[in-house]
Amino acid sequence: MHDIRAIRENPEVYENAWAAKGKSGVAAEAIALDARLRAAKLALETAQSRRNEASKLIGQAKAKKDEAEAQRLMSEVEQVKGVLAEQAEAERAAADALQDLLSQMPNIPLPDVPAGADEHDNVEVRRWGEPAAIANPRDHVDLGERLGLVDFEAAARMSGARFVILKGQIARLERALGQFMLDLQTQQHGYIEVSPPLLVNDAAAYGTDKLPKFAEDLFKTTDGRWLIPTAEVPLTSLVMGQIVAEEDLPMRFTALTPCFRSEAGASGRDTRGMIRQHQFYKVELVSITTPEESEAEHERMVGCAEAVLRALELPYRTMLLCKGDMGFGARKTYDLEVWIPSEGRYREISSISNCGDFQARRMDARAKKAGEKGTRFVHTLNGSGLAVGRTLVAVMENYQEEDGRIAIPKVLQPYLSDATHIGAPR
């Protein structure tokens, strides 16, 4: 959500940012709706003041036994009641229209976000690790099916496309990855582990900018709740409608949860394998902080996600997203892309965003300094630390061996009874 006062003061900033997203003239439209809203409020306040004044004068007229004046004033009060109802409706309509318009407009990028239209204009910040030379690398589907531990056909029979069944040591490897990520973030980086609900209401989905724009990407239950597309939604909603002590910031939360996405806009994309699924596990990182610290917190969060890839010894690169490729609620985003041998390219495995006060305004999340009366909106940040399914793909492919086995990264071996490989030599 956006501050209409900021739009009035700097309309060109908002107009230019939204025009780059194909939404021209919105700043002027918002200012016009705001003018209507303020005019309706003024008219309502004026009518209320006149009604109160006339009501007081009625009593004075009756005290003087001036029935004619009392009747005139009473007639005026009745007329004012009609004006009040009319202006109250005008105020409500203008407020709803302004709210609806601004709720559908994306966040404003920070000045250092590069210009660009899509992923081809993203900027590489750094890369780590060298992709191993693997002769004729198999993809994770082939690797898993040869081991008899990955079954897409059975999943399709019971659930349809974009589902998978993992068995045996591959299922255990997936579990180990999630556990390792949680341990790393809680024990080394100070995040508090949370076990949140997987179903949320409209307020939580709206507050984290998933509604109304992305309703078709979510799964809705018959009782009107939403399956979470990411733990960002319940973790950020921990401060929804709250005033937190500024001295308690930053708050850092993490969770390992299933995530559910309809992939409504992904028809024909990544139809093979586990890259894009309706259901998958992900470790999410969320920070709640002050406006002064949010940019530094963003860089820190990127480092926390990178630490997972380094510990797993998976080659990756860090990309700064351009304006055209950023998500709806972000003002700055880094993507981590891991090397996928079978594709011979890097693929996104984590997206880490600073949302500024965009989500906080939608969910009314504020902070207050001790001894001060005023409050201000917090800044929220979120990122994957990491997507477990995609990390599993990267481990399977980067650690494949010529004899058909998959080596287990050293940091994961304690989670798998110190096993060093999955599968028997072929």
mmCIF file of N, CA, C and O in Angstrom, residues 194-244:
data_model
loop_
_atom_site.group_PDB
_atom_site.id
_atom_site.type_symbol
_atom_site.label_atom_id
_atom_site.label_comp_id
_atom_site.label_asym_id
_atom_site.label_seq_id
_atom_site.Cartn_x
_atom_site.Cartn_y
_atom_site.Cartn_z
ATOM 1 N N VAL A 194 9.653 -20.852 13.839
ATOM 2 C CA VAL A 194 8.215 -20.741 14.051
ATOM 3 C C VAL A 194 7.540 -21.894 13.310
ATOM 4 O O VAL A 194 7.934 -22.251 12.201
ATOM 5 N N SER A 195 6.522 -22.466 13.934
ATOM 6 C CA SER A 195 5.675 -23.445 13.263
ATOM 7 C C SER A 195 4.313 -22.785 13.057
ATOM 8 O O SER A 195 3.485 -22.759 13.972
ATOM 9 N N PRO A 196 4.058 -22.203 11.885
ATOM 10 C CA PRO A 196 2.871 -21.381 11.687
ATOM 11 C C PRO A 196 1.703 -22.161 11.077
ATOM 12 O O PRO A 196 1.878 -23.289 10.586
ATOM 13 N N PRO A 197 0.506 -21.573 11.064
ATOM 14 C CA PRO A 197 -0.614 -22.181 10.340
ATOM 15 C C PRO A 197 -0.314 -22.228 8.841
ATOM 16 O O PRO A 197 0.386 -21.361 8.302
ATOM 17 N N LEU A 198 -0.868 -23.236 8.186
ATOM 18 C CA LEU A 198 -0.741 -23.342 6.730
ATOM 19 C C LEU A 198 -1.957 -22.752 6.021
ATOM 20 O O LEU A 198 -1.973 -22.649 4.791
ATOM 21 N N LEU A 199 -2.962 -22.369 6.793
ATOM 22 C CA LEU A 199 -4.158 -21.710 6.269
ATOM 23 C C LEU A 199 -4.241 -20.312 6.871
ATOM 24 O O LEU A 199 -4.044 -20.137 8.070
ATOM 25 N N VAL A 200 -4.534 -19.324 6.033
ATOM 26 C CA VAL A 200 -4.630 -17.940 6.515
ATOM 27 C C VAL A 200 -5.909 -17.297 5.986
ATOM 28 O O VAL A 200 -6.507 -17.761 5.015
ATOM 29 N N ASN A 201 -6.303 -16.204 6.637
ATOM 30 C CA ASN A 201 -7.512 -15.496 6.213
ATOM 31 C C ASN A 201 -7.182 -14.405 5.199
ATOM 32 O O ASN A 201 -6.020 -14.179 4.839
ATOM 33 N N ASP A 202 -8.232 -13.715 4.747
ATOM 34 C CA ASP A 202 -8.051 -12.663 3.749
ATOM 35 C C ASP A 202 -7.117 -11.567 4.238
ATOM 36 O O ASP A 202 -6.313 -11.036 3.466
ATOM 37 N N ALA A 203 -7.232 -11.202 5.511
ATOM 38 C CA ALA A 203 -6.435 -10.088 6.045
ATOM 39 C C ALA A 203 -4.950 -10.385 5.953
ATOM 40 O O ALA A 203 -4.148 -9.517 5.577
ATOM 41 N N ALA A 204 -4.563 -11.619 6.280
ATOM 42 C CA ALA A 204 -3.145 -11.993 6.209
ATOM 43 C C ALA A 204 -2.658 -12.033 4.771
ATOM 44 O O ALA A 204 -1.552 -11.578 4.457
ATOM 45 N N ALA A 205 -3.480 -12.574 3.875
ATOM 46 C CA ALA A 205 -3.093 -12.636 2.458
ATOM 47 C C ALA A 205 -3.037 -11.247 1.843
ATOM 48 O O ALA A 205 -2.144 -10.940 1.040
ATOM 49 N N TYR A 206 -3.959 -10.380 2.230
ATOM 50 C CA TYR A 206 -3.950 -9.003 1.727
ATOM 51 C C TYR A 206 -2.749 -8.240 2.286
ATOM 52 O O TYR A 206 -2.063 -7.520 1.564
ATOM 53 N N GLY A 207 -2.499 -8.395 3.570
ATOM 54 C CA GLY A 207 -1.415 -7.656 4.216
ATOM 55 C C GLY A 207 -0.058 -7.957 3.630
ATOM 56 O O GLY A 207 0.821 -7.097 3.603
ATOM 57 N N THR A 208 0.131 -9.182 3.144
ATOM 58 C CA THR A 208 1.405 -9.569 2.529
ATOM 59 C C THR A 208 1.332 -9.488 1.006
ATOM 60 O O THR A 208 2.067 -10.168 0.309
ATOM 61 N N ASP A 209 0.442 -8.673 0.501
ATOM 62 C CA ASP A 209 0.259 -8.303 -0.908
ATOM 63 C C ASP A 209 -0.051 -9.469 -1.847
ATOM 64 O O ASP A 209 0.215 -9.401 -3.045
ATOM 65 N N LYS A 210 -0.622 -10.557 -1.312
ATOM 66 C CA LYS A 210 -1.030 -11.669 -2.172
ATOM 67 C C LYS A 210 -2.436 -11.470 -2.710
ATOM 68 O O LYS A 210 -2.807 -12.029 -3.754
ATOM 69 N N LEU A 211 -3.231 -10.690 -2.022
ATOM 70 C CA LEU A 211 -4.564 -10.320 -2.483
ATOM 71 C C LEU A 211 -4.631 -8.811 -2.649
ATOM 72 O O LEU A 211 -3.943 -8.074 -1.935
ATOM 73 N N PRO A 212 -5.423 -8.348 -3.632
ATOM 74 C CA PRO A 212 -6.284 -9.123 -4.534
ATOM 75 C C PRO A 212 -5.576 -9.592 -5.812
ATOM 76 O O PRO A 212 -6.104 -10.401 -6.547
ATOM 77 N N LYS A 213 -4.370 -9.074 -6.065
ATOM 78 C CA LYS A 213 -3.738 -9.245 -7.362
ATOM 79 C C LYS A 213 -3.429 -10.695 -7.708
ATOM 80 O O LYS A 213 -3.546 -11.107 -8.867
ATOM 81 N N PHE A 214 -3.041 -11.507 -6.711
ATOM 82 C CA PHE A 214 -2.543 -12.845 -7.020
ATOM 83 C C PHE A 214 -3.487 -13.950 -6.554
ATOM 84 O O PHE A 214 -3.053 -15.071 -6.282
ATOM 85 N N ALA A 215 -4.774 -13.650 -6.475
ATOM 86 C CA ALA A 215 -5.744 -14.641 -6.003
ATOM 87 C C ALA A 215 -5.713 -15.903 -6.849
ATOM 88 O O ALA A 215 -5.832 -17.019 -6.326
ATOM 89 N N GLU A 216 -5.544 -15.766 -8.147
ATOM 90 C CA GLU A 216 -5.572 -16.948 -9.016
ATOM 91 C C GLU A 216 -4.335 -17.837 -8.829
ATOM 92 O O GLU A 216 -4.343 -18.995 -9.254
ATOM 93 N N ASP A 217 -3.303 -17.312 -8.212
ATOM 94 C CA ASP A 217 -2.103 -18.116 -7.958
ATOM 95 C C ASP A 217 -2.193 -18.914 -6.658
ATOM 96 O O ASP A 217 -1.305 -19.710 -6.356
ATOM 97 N N LEU A 218 -3.256 -18.675 -5.882
ATOM 98 C CA LEU A 218 -3.410 -19.327 -4.588
ATOM 99 C C LEU A 218 -4.485 -20.400 -4.648
ATOM 100 O O LEU A 218 -5.345 -20.401 -5.538
ATOM 101 N N PHE A 219 -4.442 -21.311 -3.682
ATOM 102 C CA PHE A 219 -5.501 -22.301 -3.501
ATOM 103 C C PHE A 219 -6.400 -21.828 -2.364
ATOM 104 O O PHE A 219 -5.922 -21.532 -1.268
ATOM 105 N N LYS A 220 -7.711 -21.777 -2.630
ATOM 106 C CA LYS A 220 -8.679 -21.322 -1.634
ATOM 107 C C LYS A 220 -9.503 -22.497 -1.134
ATOM 108 O O LYS A 220 -9.936 -23.349 -1.915
ATOM 109 N N THR A 221 -9.724 -22.545 0.175
ATOM 110 C CA THR A 221 -10.497 -23.626 0.761
ATOM 111 C C THR A 221 -11.985 -23.303 0.708
ATOM 112 O O THR A 221 -12.389 -22.160 0.456
ATOM 113 N N THR A 222 -12.802 -24.297 0.978
ATOM 114 C CA THR A 222 -14.249 -24.098 0.896
ATOM 115 C C THR A 222 -14.778 -23.190 1.992
ATOM 116 O O THR A 222 -15.898 -22.689 1.889
ATOM 117 N N ASP A 223 -13.993 -22.981 3.046
ATOM 118 C CA ASP A 223 -14.447 -22.083 4.112
ATOM 119 C C ASP A 223 -13.863 -20.686 3.985
ATOM 120 O O ASP A 223 -13.937 -19.876 4.906
ATOM 121 N N GLY A 224 -13.246 -20.389 2.820
ATOM 122 C CA GLY A 224 -12.807 -19.028 2.537
ATOM 123 C C GLY A 224 -11.400 -18.686 2.961
ATOM 124 O O GLY A 224 -10.983 -17.534 2.839
ATOM 125 N N ARG A 225 -10.648 -19.673 3.455
ATOM 126 C CA ARG A 225 -9.253 -19.410 3.801
ATOM 127 C C ARG A 225 -8.344 -19.808 2.649
ATOM 128 O O ARG A 225 -8.783 -20.370 1.659
ATOM 129 N N TRP A 226 -7.037 -19.480 2.803
ATOM 130 C CA TRP A 226 -6.077 -19.680 1.728
ATOM 131 C C TRP A 226 -4.932 -20.562 2.187
ATOM 132 O O TRP A 226 -4.400 -20.367 3.286
ATOM 133 N N LEU A 227 -4.554 -21.546 1.372
ATOM 134 C CA LEU A 227 -3.333 -22.295 1.630
ATOM 135 C C LEU A 227 -2.148 -21.386 1.356
ATOM 136 O O LEU A 227 -2.130 -20.664 0.347
ATOM 137 N N ILE A 228 -1.173 -21.393 2.233
ATOM 138 C CA ILE A 228 -0.081 -20.426 2.093
ATOM 139 C C ILE A 228 0.789 -20.751 0.876
ATOM 140 O O ILE A 228 1.159 -21.904 0.641
ATOM 141 N N PRO A 229 1.138 -19.729 0.077
ATOM 142 C CA PRO A 229 2.064 -19.936 -1.038
ATOM 143 C C PRO A 229 3.514 -19.928 -0.569
ATOM 144 O O PRO A 229 4.411 -20.356 -1.285
ATOM 145 N N THR A 230 3.731 -19.425 0.633
ATOM 146 C CA THR A 230 5.044 -19.318 1.263
ATOM 147 C C THR A 230 4.826 -18.949 2.722
ATOM 148 O O THR A 230 3.818 -18.307 3.065
ATOM 149 N N ALA A 231 5.764 -19.349 3.589
ATOM 150 C CA ALA A 231 5.642 -19.002 5.005
ATOM 151 C C ALA A 231 5.828 -17.516 5.257
ATOM 152 O O ALA A 231 5.607 -17.038 6.378
ATOM 153 N N GLU A 232 6.221 -16.761 4.236
ATOM 154 C CA GLU A 232 6.260 -15.300 4.361
ATOM 155 C C GLU A 232 4.939 -14.763 4.887
ATOM 156 O O GLU A 232 4.909 -13.813 5.685
ATOM 157 N N VAL A 233 3.824 -15.360 4.438
ATOM 158 C CA VAL A 233 2.503 -14.833 4.797
ATOM 159 C C VAL A 233 2.255 -14.931 6.300
ATOM 160 O O VAL A 233 2.007 -13.906 6.959
ATOM 161 N N PRO A 234 2.315 -16.114 6.922
ATOM 162 C CA PRO A 234 2.076 -16.141 8.367
ATOM 163 C C PRO A 234 3.200 -15.528 9.188
ATOM 164 O O PRO A 234 2.931 -14.941 10.254
ATOM 165 N N LEU A 235 4.448 -15.635 8.725
ATOM 166 C CA LEU A 235 5.550 -15.062 9.519
ATOM 167 C C LEU A 235 5.457 -13.544 9.574
ATOM 168 O O LEU A 235 5.616 -12.933 10.636
ATOM 169 N N THR A 236 5.213 -12.907 8.438
ATOM 170 C CA THR A 236 5.077 -11.442 8.432
ATOM 171 C C THR A 236 3.823 -11.028 9.191
ATOM 172 O O THR A 236 3.807 -9.990 9.864
ATOM 173 N N SER A 237 2.778 -11.844 9.118
ATOM 174 C CA SER A 237 1.516 -11.518 9.790
ATOM 175 C C SER A 237 1.603 -11.605 11.307
ATOM 176 O O SER A 237 0.647 -11.237 11.998
ATOM 177 N N LEU A 238 2.725 -12.067 11.824
ATOM 178 C CA LEU A 238 2.906 -12.051 13.281
ATOM 179 C C LEU A 238 2.809 -10.633 13.841
ATOM 180 O O LEU A 238 2.461 -10.443 15.013
ATOM 181 N N VAL A 239 3.107 -9.628 13.015
ATOM 182 C CA VAL A 239 3.020 -8.241 13.489
ATOM 183 C C VAL A 239 1.804 -7.514 12.913
ATOM 184 O O VAL A 239 1.668 -6.300 13.075
ATOM 185 N N MET A 240 0.921 -8.224 12.249
ATOM 186 C CA MET A 240 -0.269 -7.600 11.667
ATOM 187 C C MET A 240 -1.126 -6.945 12.744
ATOM 188 O O MET A 240 -1.479 -7.565 13.744
ATOM 189 N N GLY A 241 -1.415 -5.657 12.566
ATOM 190 C CA GLY A 241 -2.247 -4.929 13.512
ATOM 191 C C GLY A 241 -1.598 -4.657 14.853
ATOM 192 O O GLY A 241 -2.271 -4.232 15.796
ATOM 193 N N GLN A 242 -0.285 -4.849 14.943
ATOM 194 C CA GLN A 242 0.417 -4.706 16.216
ATOM 195 C C GLN A 242 1.274 -3.439 16.244
ATOM 196 O O GLN A 242 1.708 -2.940 15.210
ATOM 197 N N ILE A 243 1.509 -2.958 17.462
ATOM 198 C CA ILE A 243 2.506 -1.914 17.699
ATOM 199 C C ILE A 243 3.613 -2.560 18.520
ATOM 200 O O ILE A 243 3.413 -2.910 19.684
ATOM 201 N N VAL A 244 4.764 -2.753 17.897
ATOM 202 C CA VAL A 244 5.876 -3.439 18.566
ATOM 203 C C VAL A 244 6.839 -2.402 19.128
ATOM 204 O O VAL A 244 6.908 -1.266 18.644
#
